[in-house]
Amino acid sequence: MRHFGHFTPEVRNALFHRQPAEFDVGSTAATLAVALGATLYSPATRPSLARDIVKQAGQGVVSMVLCLEDSIADGEVAGAEENLVRQFAELAAAPRLPLLFIRVRHPGQITDLMRRLGPARRLLSGFVLPKFTEDRGLPFLEALAEAETAHEQRLFAMPVLESPELLHLETRTETLAGISRAVTKYRDRVLALRLGVTDFCSAYGLRRAPDMTAYDVQLVASVIADVVNVLGRADGSGFTVTGPVWEYFRQHQRMFKPQLRRSPFAGPAEALRSALIEHDMDGLLREIELDRANGLQGKTCIHPSHVAPVHALSVVSHEEFGDAQDILRSVDGGGGVLRSAYTNKMNEVKPHRAWAERTLLRAEVFGVAREDVGFVELLGASVPTLREGVTF
């Protein structure tokens, strides 16, 4: 699979200086962690789940989570498990699938589902582990390791950081230290850490409006900062931390002005700007940019219309790519400061090295835009579904 693989070769050639590379379930964990991109969640109760997965793969989705936890009622769990087994059997003949993960409620579901899925278990990339702390999380990781050994299949874990202990100031430091101990012990099996911002907000009875980002809610922003501080370091000890879910996909009455400037959308692209604003996408676009500025990669999504903007804004710009290459070429020369080829910034070799390495990994997975291609062109090619009223 590859990002933007659903585009025609002609469109990809027009957009990309370097096209996204192909990857598969056997790729390195570092590649897959970045390649997750917009991870689309779906309740495991959906009767048409297999068809939906195939459809979304055809529209550019490369990772999905099939949820047995908060998205379904307690009384629906047994039926949802049975549905998953049936749907995976139906998917066995599908030619093209995204990376598939199951979000479980308790550790026993991991070993049980791997057994019940039978040969179709080969389609599964791993499990999402809810409300992860050291005490609650280690049994999940132990069950995953047991299932991996029993079935001789590589499985990844994606712990969700969403517990009250992590949010509350008096327990946050020790909770983060415990999470770090747990995921470090199973480092080879932890693909990414996911942030459960909806649960953070619920602990205080909060819900952000569509014209506000997670970073405007200071209680949430402080947790994100501390998670990245402890678990997202670029010194080799950190993990990929993914961006929080964007909850909105319908038009709401606005209190504040739209967050997309008119000038980048001048001319024919004005219709695209209107469509993005109409679907509350301007707030999403701002949050995606703030995610990356704060050390997060990819994003949890609950609606297919969110996927294309996440992926479009994940493409590395021609300018970023050139800066990253220049920095890494100069590392062996002992460091120093370089003027960007775009003559608009300084590139300080040693401090910017980790950024450059991360940028080139993202460039491999999402590609590099042509010099004259910006986010407007990428969005314009990526979001025609905004005008088609896609539902899922």
CSV table of N, CA, C and O in Angstrom, one decimal, residues 115-165:
chain,number,residue,atom,x,y,z
A,115,ARG,N,-7.6,-16.5,18.5
A,115,ARG,CA,-8.0,-17.9,18.3
A,115,ARG,C,-9.2,-18.0,17.4
A,115,ARG,O,-9.2,-18.8,16.5
A,116,ARG,N,-10.2,-17.2,17.7
A,116,ARG,CA,-11.5,-17.2,17.0
A,116,ARG,C,-11.4,-16.8,15.5
A,116,ARG,O,-12.2,-17.2,14.6
A,117,LEU,N,-10.5,-15.9,15.2
A,117,LEU,CA,-10.3,-15.3,13.9
A,117,LEU,C,-9.8,-16.4,12.9
A,117,LEU,O,-10.0,-16.3,11.7
A,118,GLY,N,-9.1,-17.4,13.4
A,118,GLY,CA,-8.6,-18.5,12.5
A,118,GLY,C,-7.6,-17.9,11.5
A,118,GLY,O,-6.9,-17.0,11.8
A,119,PRO,N,-7.6,-18.5,10.3
A,119,PRO,CA,-6.6,-18.0,9.3
A,119,PRO,C,-6.7,-16.5,9.0
A,119,PRO,O,-5.7,-15.9,8.6
A,120,ALA,N,-7.9,-15.9,9.2
A,120,ALA,CA,-8.1,-14.5,8.9
A,120,ALA,C,-7.3,-13.6,9.8
A,120,ALA,O,-7.2,-12.4,9.6
A,121,ARG,N,-6.8,-14.2,10.9
A,121,ARG,CA,-6.0,-13.4,11.8
A,121,ARG,C,-4.8,-12.7,11.1
A,121,ARG,O,-4.2,-11.7,11.6
A,122,ARG,N,-4.4,-13.3,10.0
A,122,ARG,CA,-3.2,-12.7,9.3
A,122,ARG,C,-3.5,-11.3,8.8
A,122,ARG,O,-2.6,-10.5,8.5
A,123,LEU,N,-4.8,-10.9,8.7
A,123,LEU,CA,-5.1,-9.5,8.3
A,123,LEU,C,-5.0,-8.5,9.4
A,123,LEU,O,-5.1,-7.3,9.1
A,124,LEU,N,-4.8,-9.0,10.6
A,124,LEU,CA,-4.7,-8.1,11.8
A,124,LEU,C,-3.3,-7.6,12.1
A,124,LEU,O,-2.4,-8.4,12.2
A,125,SER,N,-3.2,-6.3,12.2
A,125,SER,CA,-1.8,-5.8,12.6
A,125,SER,C,-1.6,-5.6,14.1
A,125,SER,O,-0.5,-5.5,14.5
A,126,GLY,N,-2.7,-5.6,14.9
A,126,GLY,CA,-2.5,-5.4,16.3
A,126,GLY,C,-3.7,-5.0,17.0
A,126,GLY,O,-4.9,-5.1,16.5
A,127,PHE,N,-3.5,-4.5,18.2
A,127,PHE,CA,-4.6,-4.2,19.1
A,127,PHE,C,-4.4,-2.8,19.7
A,127,PHE,O,-3.3,-2.4,20.0
A,128,VAL,N,-5.5,-2.1,20.0
A,128,VAL,CA,-5.5,-0.8,20.7
A,128,VAL,C,-5.9,-1.1,22.1
A,128,VAL,O,-6.9,-1.7,22.4
A,129,LEU,N,-5.1,-0.5,23.1
A,129,LEU,CA,-5.3,-0.9,24.5
A,129,LEU,C,-5.8,0.3,25.2
A,129,LEU,O,-5.1,1.4,25.3
A,130,PRO,N,-7.0,0.3,25.8
A,130,PRO,CA,-7.7,1.5,26.3
A,130,PRO,C,-7.2,1.8,27.7
A,130,PRO,O,-6.7,1.0,28.5
A,131,LYS,N,-7.3,3.1,28.1
A,131,LYS,CA,-7.1,3.6,29.4
A,131,LYS,C,-5.8,3.0,30.0
A,131,LYS,O,-5.8,2.5,31.1
A,132,PHE,N,-4.8,3.2,29.3
A,132,PHE,CA,-3.5,2.6,29.6
A,132,PHE,C,-2.8,3.3,30.7
A,132,PHE,O,-2.5,4.5,30.7
A,133,THR,N,-2.4,2.5,31.7
A,133,THR,CA,-1.5,2.9,32.8
A,133,THR,C,-0.6,1.7,33.0
A,133,THR,O,-0.8,0.6,32.4
A,134,GLU,N,0.4,1.8,33.8
A,134,GLU,CA,1.3,0.7,34.0
A,134,GLU,C,0.6,-0.5,34.6
A,134,GLU,O,0.7,-1.7,34.1
A,135,ASP,N,-0.3,-0.3,35.6
A,135,ASP,CA,-1.0,-1.5,36.2
A,135,ASP,C,-2.0,-2.1,35.3
A,135,ASP,O,-2.1,-3.3,35.2
A,136,ARG,N,-2.8,-1.3,34.6
A,136,ARG,CA,-3.8,-1.8,33.7
A,136,ARG,C,-3.2,-2.2,32.4
A,136,ARG,O,-3.7,-3.1,31.7
A,137,GLY,N,-2.1,-1.6,32.0
A,137,GLY,CA,-1.6,-1.9,30.6
A,137,GLY,C,-0.7,-3.1,30.5
A,137,GLY,O,-0.7,-3.8,29.5
A,138,LEU,N,0.1,-3.5,31.6
A,138,LEU,CA,0.9,-4.6,31.4
A,138,LEU,C,0.2,-5.9,31.1
A,138,LEU,O,0.7,-6.7,30.3
A,139,PRO,N,-1.0,-6.2,31.7
A,139,PRO,CA,-1.7,-7.4,31.4
A,139,PRO,C,-2.1,-7.5,29.9
A,139,PRO,O,-2.0,-8.5,29.2
A,140,PHE,N,-2.4,-6.3,29.3
A,140,PHE,CA,-2.7,-6.2,27.9
A,140,PHE,C,-1.5,-6.6,27.1
A,140,PHE,O,-1.5,-7.4,26.1
A,141,LEU,N,-0.3,-6.0,27.4
A,141,LEU,CA,0.9,-6.3,26.7
A,141,LEU,C,1.4,-7.7,26.8
A,141,LEU,O,1.9,-8.3,25.9
A,142,GLU,N,1.2,-8.3,28.0
A,142,GLU,CA,1.5,-9.7,28.2
A,142,GLU,C,0.6,-10.6,27.3
A,142,GLU,O,1.1,-11.6,26.8
A,143,ALA,N,-0.7,-10.3,27.3
A,143,ALA,CA,-1.6,-11.1,26.4
A,143,ALA,C,-1.2,-10.9,25.0
A,143,ALA,O,-1.3,-11.9,24.2
A,144,LEU,N,-0.8,-9.7,24.5
A,144,LEU,CA,-0.4,-9.6,23.1
A,144,LEU,C,0.8,-10.4,22.8
A,144,LEU,O,0.9,-11.0,21.8
A,145,ALA,N,1.8,-10.4,23.7
A,145,ALA,CA,3.0,-11.2,23.5
A,145,ALA,C,2.7,-12.7,23.5
A,145,ALA,O,3.3,-13.4,22.7
A,146,GLU,N,1.8,-13.1,24.3
A,146,GLU,CA,1.3,-14.5,24.3
A,146,GLU,C,0.7,-14.9,23.0
A,146,GLU,O,1.0,-15.9,22.4
A,147,ALA,N,-0.2,-14.0,22.5
A,147,ALA,CA,-0.9,-14.3,21.2
A,147,ALA,C,0.1,-14.3,20.1
A,147,ALA,O,0.0,-15.1,19.1
A,148,GLU,N,1.1,-13.4,20.1
A,148,GLU,CA,2.1,-13.3,19.1
A,148,GLU,C,2.9,-14.6,19.0
A,148,GLU,O,3.2,-15.1,17.9
A,149,THR,N,3.3,-15.1,20.2
A,149,THR,CA,4.1,-16.3,20.2
A,149,THR,C,3.2,-17.5,19.8
A,149,THR,O,3.7,-18.4,19.0
A,150,ALA,N,2.0,-17.6,20.3
A,150,ALA,CA,1.1,-18.7,20.0
A,150,ALA,C,0.8,-18.9,18.5
A,150,ALA,O,0.7,-20.0,18.0
A,151,HIS,N,0.7,-17.8,17.8
A,151,HIS,CA,0.3,-17.8,16.4
A,151,HIS,C,1.4,-17.4,15.4
A,151,HIS,O,1.2,-17.3,14.2
A,152,GLU,N,2.6,-17.2,16.0
A,152,GLU,CA,3.8,-16.8,15.2
A,152,GLU,C,3.5,-15.7,14.2
A,152,GLU,O,3.8,-15.8,13.0
A,153,GLN,N,2.9,-14.6,14.7
A,153,GLN,CA,2.5,-13.5,13.9
A,153,GLN,C,2.9,-12.2,14.7
A,153,GLN,O,2.6,-12.1,15.9
A,154,ARG,N,3.5,-11.3,14.0
A,154,ARG,CA,3.9,-10.0,14.6
A,154,ARG,C,2.6,-9.2,14.8
A,154,ARG,O,1.8,-9.0,14.0
A,155,LEU,N,2.5,-8.8,16.1
A,155,LEU,CA,1.4,-7.9,16.5
A,155,LEU,C,1.9,-6.7,17.1
A,155,LEU,O,2.8,-6.7,18.0
A,156,PHE,N,1.2,-5.6,16.8
A,156,PHE,CA,1.6,-4.3,17.5
A,156,PHE,C,0.5,-3.9,18.4
A,156,PHE,O,-0.7,-4.2,18.3
A,157,ALA,N,1.0,-3.1,19.4
A,157,ALA,CA,0.1,-2.5,20.4
A,157,ALA,C,0.0,-1.0,20.2
A,157,ALA,O,1.1,-0.4,19.9
A,158,MET,N,-1.1,-0.4,20.4
A,158,MET,CA,-1.3,1.0,20.4
A,158,MET,C,-2.0,1.4,21.7
A,158,MET,O,-3.3,1.4,21.7
A,159,PRO,N,-1.3,1.7,22.8
A,159,PRO,CA,-1.9,2.1,24.0
A,159,PRO,C,-2.6,3.4,23.9
A,159,PRO,O,-2.1,4.3,23.2
A,160,VAL,N,-3.8,3.6,24.5
A,160,VAL,CA,-4.5,4.9,24.5
A,160,VAL,C,-4.3,5.5,25.9
A,160,VAL,O,-4.6,4.9,26.9
A,161,LEU,N,-3.7,6.7,25.8
A,161,LEU,CA,-3.5,7.5,27.1
A,161,LEU,C,-4.7,8.4,27.3
A,161,LEU,O,-4.8,9.4,26.7
A,162,GLU,N,-5.5,8.0,28.3
A,162,GLU,CA,-6.8,8.7,28.5
A,162,GLU,C,-7.3,8.5,29.9
A,162,GLU,O,-8.4,8.9,30.2
A,163,SER,N,-6.5,8.0,30.8
A,163,SER,CA,-7.0,7.8,32.2
A,163,SER,C,-7.0,9.0,33.0
A,163,SER,O,-6.2,10.0,32.8
A,164,PRO,N,-7.9,9.1,34.0
A,164,PRO,CA,-7.9,10.3,34.9
A,164,PRO,C,-6.6,10.5,35.7
A,164,PRO,O,-6.2,11.6,36.0
A,165,GLU,N,-5.9,9.4,36.0
A,165,GLU,CA,-4.6,9.5,36.7
A,165,GLU,C,-3.6,10.3,35.9
A,165,GLU,O,-2.7,11.0,36.4
